[in-house]
Short mmCIF file of C-alpha atoms in Angstrom, two decimals:
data_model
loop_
_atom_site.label_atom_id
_atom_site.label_comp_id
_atom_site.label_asym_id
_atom_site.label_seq_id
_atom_site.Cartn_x
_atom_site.Cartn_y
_atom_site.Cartn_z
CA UNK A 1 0.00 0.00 0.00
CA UNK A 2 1.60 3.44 -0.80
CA UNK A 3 1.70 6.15 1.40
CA UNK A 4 -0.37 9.09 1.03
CA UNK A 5 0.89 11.40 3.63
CA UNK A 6 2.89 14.98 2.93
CA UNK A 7 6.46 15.02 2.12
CA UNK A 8 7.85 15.98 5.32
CA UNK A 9 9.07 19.22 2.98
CA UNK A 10 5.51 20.27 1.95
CA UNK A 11 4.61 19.56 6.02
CA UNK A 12 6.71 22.33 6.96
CA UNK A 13 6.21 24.42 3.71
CA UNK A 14 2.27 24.33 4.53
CA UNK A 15 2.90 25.16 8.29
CA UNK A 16 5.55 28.07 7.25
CA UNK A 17 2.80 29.24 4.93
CA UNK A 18 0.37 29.13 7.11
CA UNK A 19 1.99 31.41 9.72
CA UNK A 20 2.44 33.69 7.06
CA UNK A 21 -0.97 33.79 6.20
CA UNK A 22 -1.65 34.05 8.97
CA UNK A 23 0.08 37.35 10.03
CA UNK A 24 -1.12 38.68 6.21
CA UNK A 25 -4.96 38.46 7.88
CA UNK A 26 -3.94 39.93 11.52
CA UNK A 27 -2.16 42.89 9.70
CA UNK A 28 -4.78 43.26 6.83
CA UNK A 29 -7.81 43.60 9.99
CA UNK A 30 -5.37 45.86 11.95
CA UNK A 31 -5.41 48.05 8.87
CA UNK A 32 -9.27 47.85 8.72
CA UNK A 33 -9.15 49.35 12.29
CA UNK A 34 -6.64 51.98 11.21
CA UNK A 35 -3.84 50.81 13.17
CA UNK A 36 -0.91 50.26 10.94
CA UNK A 37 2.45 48.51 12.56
CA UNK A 38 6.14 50.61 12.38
CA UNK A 39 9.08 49.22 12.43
CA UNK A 40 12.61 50.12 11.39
CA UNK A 41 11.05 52.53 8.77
CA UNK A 42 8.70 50.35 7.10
CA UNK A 43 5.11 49.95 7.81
CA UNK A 44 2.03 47.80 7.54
CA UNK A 45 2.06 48.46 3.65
CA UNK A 46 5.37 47.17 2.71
CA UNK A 47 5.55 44.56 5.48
CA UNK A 48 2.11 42.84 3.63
CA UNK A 49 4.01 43.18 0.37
CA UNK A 50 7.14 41.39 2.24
CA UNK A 51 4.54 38.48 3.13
CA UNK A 52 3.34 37.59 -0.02
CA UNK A 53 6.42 36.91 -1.68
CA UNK A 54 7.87 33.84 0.72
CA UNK A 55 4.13 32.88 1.06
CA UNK A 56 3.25 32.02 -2.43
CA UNK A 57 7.02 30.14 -2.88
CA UNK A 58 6.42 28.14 0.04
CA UNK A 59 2.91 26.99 -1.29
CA UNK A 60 3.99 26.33 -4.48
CA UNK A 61 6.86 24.60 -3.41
CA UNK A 62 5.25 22.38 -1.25
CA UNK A 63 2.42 21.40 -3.96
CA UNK A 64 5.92 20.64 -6.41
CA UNK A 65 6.98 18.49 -4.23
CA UNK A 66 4.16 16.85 -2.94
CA UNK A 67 3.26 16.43 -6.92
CA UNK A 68 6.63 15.14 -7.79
CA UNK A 69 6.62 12.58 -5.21
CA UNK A 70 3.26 11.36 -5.85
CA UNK A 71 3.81 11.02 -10.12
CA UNK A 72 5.26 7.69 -11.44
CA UNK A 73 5.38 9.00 -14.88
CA UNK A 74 9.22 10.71 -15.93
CA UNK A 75 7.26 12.61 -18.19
CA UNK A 76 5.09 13.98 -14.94
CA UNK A 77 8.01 14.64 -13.07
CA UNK A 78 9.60 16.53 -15.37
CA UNK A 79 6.87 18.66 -16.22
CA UNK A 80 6.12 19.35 -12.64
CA UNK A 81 9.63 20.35 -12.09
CA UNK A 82 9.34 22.59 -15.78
CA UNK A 83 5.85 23.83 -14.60
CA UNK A 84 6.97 24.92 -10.95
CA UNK A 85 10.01 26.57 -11.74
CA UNK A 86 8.06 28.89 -14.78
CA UNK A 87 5.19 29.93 -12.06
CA UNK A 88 8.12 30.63 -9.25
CA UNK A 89 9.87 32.30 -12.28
CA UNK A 90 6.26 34.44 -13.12
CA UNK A 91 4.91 35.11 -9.64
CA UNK A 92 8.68 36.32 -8.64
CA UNK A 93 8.74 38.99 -11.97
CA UNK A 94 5.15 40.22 -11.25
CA UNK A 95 5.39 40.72 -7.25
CA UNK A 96 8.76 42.60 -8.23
CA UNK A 97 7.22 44.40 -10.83
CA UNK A 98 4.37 45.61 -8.32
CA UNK A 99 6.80 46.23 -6.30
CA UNK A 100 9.34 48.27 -8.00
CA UNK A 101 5.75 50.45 -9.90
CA UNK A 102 4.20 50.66 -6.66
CA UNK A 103 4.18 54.15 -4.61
CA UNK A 104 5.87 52.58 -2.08
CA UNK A 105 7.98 55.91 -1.00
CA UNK A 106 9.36 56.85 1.48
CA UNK A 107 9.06 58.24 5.53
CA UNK A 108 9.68 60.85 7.68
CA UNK A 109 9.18 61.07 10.90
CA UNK A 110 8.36 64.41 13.40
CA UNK A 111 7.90 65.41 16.74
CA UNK A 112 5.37 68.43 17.90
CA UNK A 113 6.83 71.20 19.61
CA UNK A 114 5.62 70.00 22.73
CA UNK A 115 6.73 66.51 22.56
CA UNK A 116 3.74 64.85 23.14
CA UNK A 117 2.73 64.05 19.33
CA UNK A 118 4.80 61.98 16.69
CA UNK A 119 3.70 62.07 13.36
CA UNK A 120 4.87 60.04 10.63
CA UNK A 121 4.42 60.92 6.86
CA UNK A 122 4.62 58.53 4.10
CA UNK A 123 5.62 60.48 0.86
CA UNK A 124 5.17 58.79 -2.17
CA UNK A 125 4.75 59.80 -6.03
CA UNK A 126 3.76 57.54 -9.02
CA UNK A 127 3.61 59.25 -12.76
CA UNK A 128 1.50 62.24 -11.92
CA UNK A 129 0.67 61.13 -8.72
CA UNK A 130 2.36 63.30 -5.78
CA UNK A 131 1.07 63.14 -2.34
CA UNK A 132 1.00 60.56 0.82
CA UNK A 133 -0.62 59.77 4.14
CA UNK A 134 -0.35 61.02 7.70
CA UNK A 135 -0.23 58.96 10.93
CA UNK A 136 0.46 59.42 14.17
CA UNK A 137 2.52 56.73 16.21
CA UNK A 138 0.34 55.66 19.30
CA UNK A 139 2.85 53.20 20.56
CA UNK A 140 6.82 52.21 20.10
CA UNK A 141 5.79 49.93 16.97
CA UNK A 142 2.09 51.11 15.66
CA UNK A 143 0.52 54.20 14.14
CA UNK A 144 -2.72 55.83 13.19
CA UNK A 145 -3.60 57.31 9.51
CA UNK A 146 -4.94 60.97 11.02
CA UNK A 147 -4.98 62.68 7.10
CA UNK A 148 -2.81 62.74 4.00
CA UNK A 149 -1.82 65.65 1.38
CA UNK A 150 -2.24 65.63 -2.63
CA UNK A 151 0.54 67.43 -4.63
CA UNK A 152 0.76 68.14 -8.48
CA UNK A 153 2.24 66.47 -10.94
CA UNK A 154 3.73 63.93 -8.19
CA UNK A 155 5.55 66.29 -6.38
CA UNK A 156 7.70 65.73 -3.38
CA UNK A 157 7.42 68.65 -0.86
CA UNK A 158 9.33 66.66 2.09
CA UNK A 159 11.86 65.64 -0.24
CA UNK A 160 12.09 69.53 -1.05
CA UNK A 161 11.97 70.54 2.15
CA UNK A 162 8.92 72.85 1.09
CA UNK A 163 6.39 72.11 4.32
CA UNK A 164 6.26 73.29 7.90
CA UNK A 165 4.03 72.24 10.35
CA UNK A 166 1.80 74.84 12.75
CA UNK A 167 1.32 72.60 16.17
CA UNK A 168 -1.97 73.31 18.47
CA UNK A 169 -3.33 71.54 21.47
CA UNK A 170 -5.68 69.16 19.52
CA UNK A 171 -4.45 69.17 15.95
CA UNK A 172 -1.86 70.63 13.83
CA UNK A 173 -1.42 71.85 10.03
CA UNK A 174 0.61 71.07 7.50
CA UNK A 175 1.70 73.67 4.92
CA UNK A 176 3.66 72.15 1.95
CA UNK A 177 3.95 73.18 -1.49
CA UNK A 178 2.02 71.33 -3.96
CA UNK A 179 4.25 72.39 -7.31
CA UNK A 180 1.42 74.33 -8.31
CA UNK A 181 1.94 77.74 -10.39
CA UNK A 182 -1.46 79.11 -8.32
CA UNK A 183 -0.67 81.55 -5.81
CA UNK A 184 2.02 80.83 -3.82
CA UNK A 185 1.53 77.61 -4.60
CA UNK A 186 1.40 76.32 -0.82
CA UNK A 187 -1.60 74.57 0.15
CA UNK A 188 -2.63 73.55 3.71
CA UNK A 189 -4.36 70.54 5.69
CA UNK A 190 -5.24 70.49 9.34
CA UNK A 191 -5.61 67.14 11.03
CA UNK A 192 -6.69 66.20 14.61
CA UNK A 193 -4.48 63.87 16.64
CA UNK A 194 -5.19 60.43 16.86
CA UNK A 195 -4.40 60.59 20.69
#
C-alpha cells in the first residue's frame, strides 16, 4: 500500500505558509481598524508586500513536491519540475514588478513642539501622482492614519523641504507646497491627533 501522507518538505512548507498567512490576515484587519504597525522605517504596507512573496514560494513549493513525489510518470516529473520553476519564475517577476511600480515611497518622521505628538508621513509619487498619508505613532511599533496631502504632478514637498508644520493643542497643520503655479503655490491641511 503506498503512502499518502505529505512530504515531510511540503509539512513544513504548509505550516511556514500558514503562519504567514496568517500574520497577512492579523495585519490586513489591523489596517481595517486603522492601526498600521512601524518598524525600522517600514510599515504595515510594505511589510504585507514582504509576506506575499515567501508565502506564495512556500505553497507552491510544497504542492511541487508533494506532486513530484506522488507522479510515477518521468514525463510527470519533469513537467512538474518545468511547470513549478516557470510559475516561481512568473509570480517572482510580477510581485517585483508591483513592487518596484508601486508608490511605495518613502518616511519621515516628526515630533510636535511640545513633545507629546509623533507624526509620521509617508511620501510617495507615481507618474502624476504626488502626495502621501499622515499617521500618528500611538505606541513604540504602531501608528494611526490621522490625514494625508495631494501634490501636483507627483511632487515631493518633504523631499524639497517645502512644508512646515503649525502645532496646536488638539491638531496641527501642514503647509507644503504642492508644485502648483497658483498663488504661492502652498496649500494647507489640518488634522486632529489620533491621541
Amino acid at each position: 500500500m503506498k503512502n499518502n501522507s505529505l512530504p515531510k518538505f511540503s509539512k513544513i512548507s504548509f505550516i511556514i505558509a500558514s503562519a504567514l498567512a496568517g500574520l497577512f490576515i492579523l495585519l490586513s484587519v489591523l489596517k481595517h481598524y486603522n492601526v498600521y504597525l512601524y518598524l525600522f522605517g517600514i510599515s504595515t504596507k510594505e511589510i504585507l508586500w514582504i509576506i506575499t512573496f515567501p508565502f506564495v514560494a512556500l505553497v507552491l513549493a510544497a504542492f511541487a513536491v508533494w506532486f513530484f513525489k506522488r507522479a510515477k510518470n518521468k514525463i510527470l516529473k519533469g513537467l512538474s519540475v518545468f511547470l513549478s520553476v516557470s510559475a516561481f519564475i512568473c509570480i517572482s517577476l510580477v510581485l517585483f514588478a508591483v513592487i518596484l511600480f508601486s508608490p511605495s515611497g518613502r518616511y519621515y518622521n516628526f515630533r510636535s513642539d511640545d513633545g507629546k505628538h509623533e507624526i509620521v508621513v509617508h511620501e510617495k509619487s507615481l507618474l502624476l501622482y504626488g502626495g502621501g498619508d499622515i499617521y500618528e505613532k500611538t505606541s513604540f511599533c504602531t501608528m494611526q492614519r490621522v490625514g494625508g496631502y495631494g501634490t501636483d504632478d507627483g511632487y515631493l514637498p518633504f523631499t524639497d523641504g517645502k512644508f512646515y508644520f503649525v502645532w496646536y493643542a488638539d491638531s496641527f497643520e501642514l503647509h507644503y507646497f504642492f508644485g502648483g503655479i497658483d498663488g504661492d503655490g502652498y496649500n494647507t491641511v489640518e488634522m486632529r491627533y489620533a491621541k
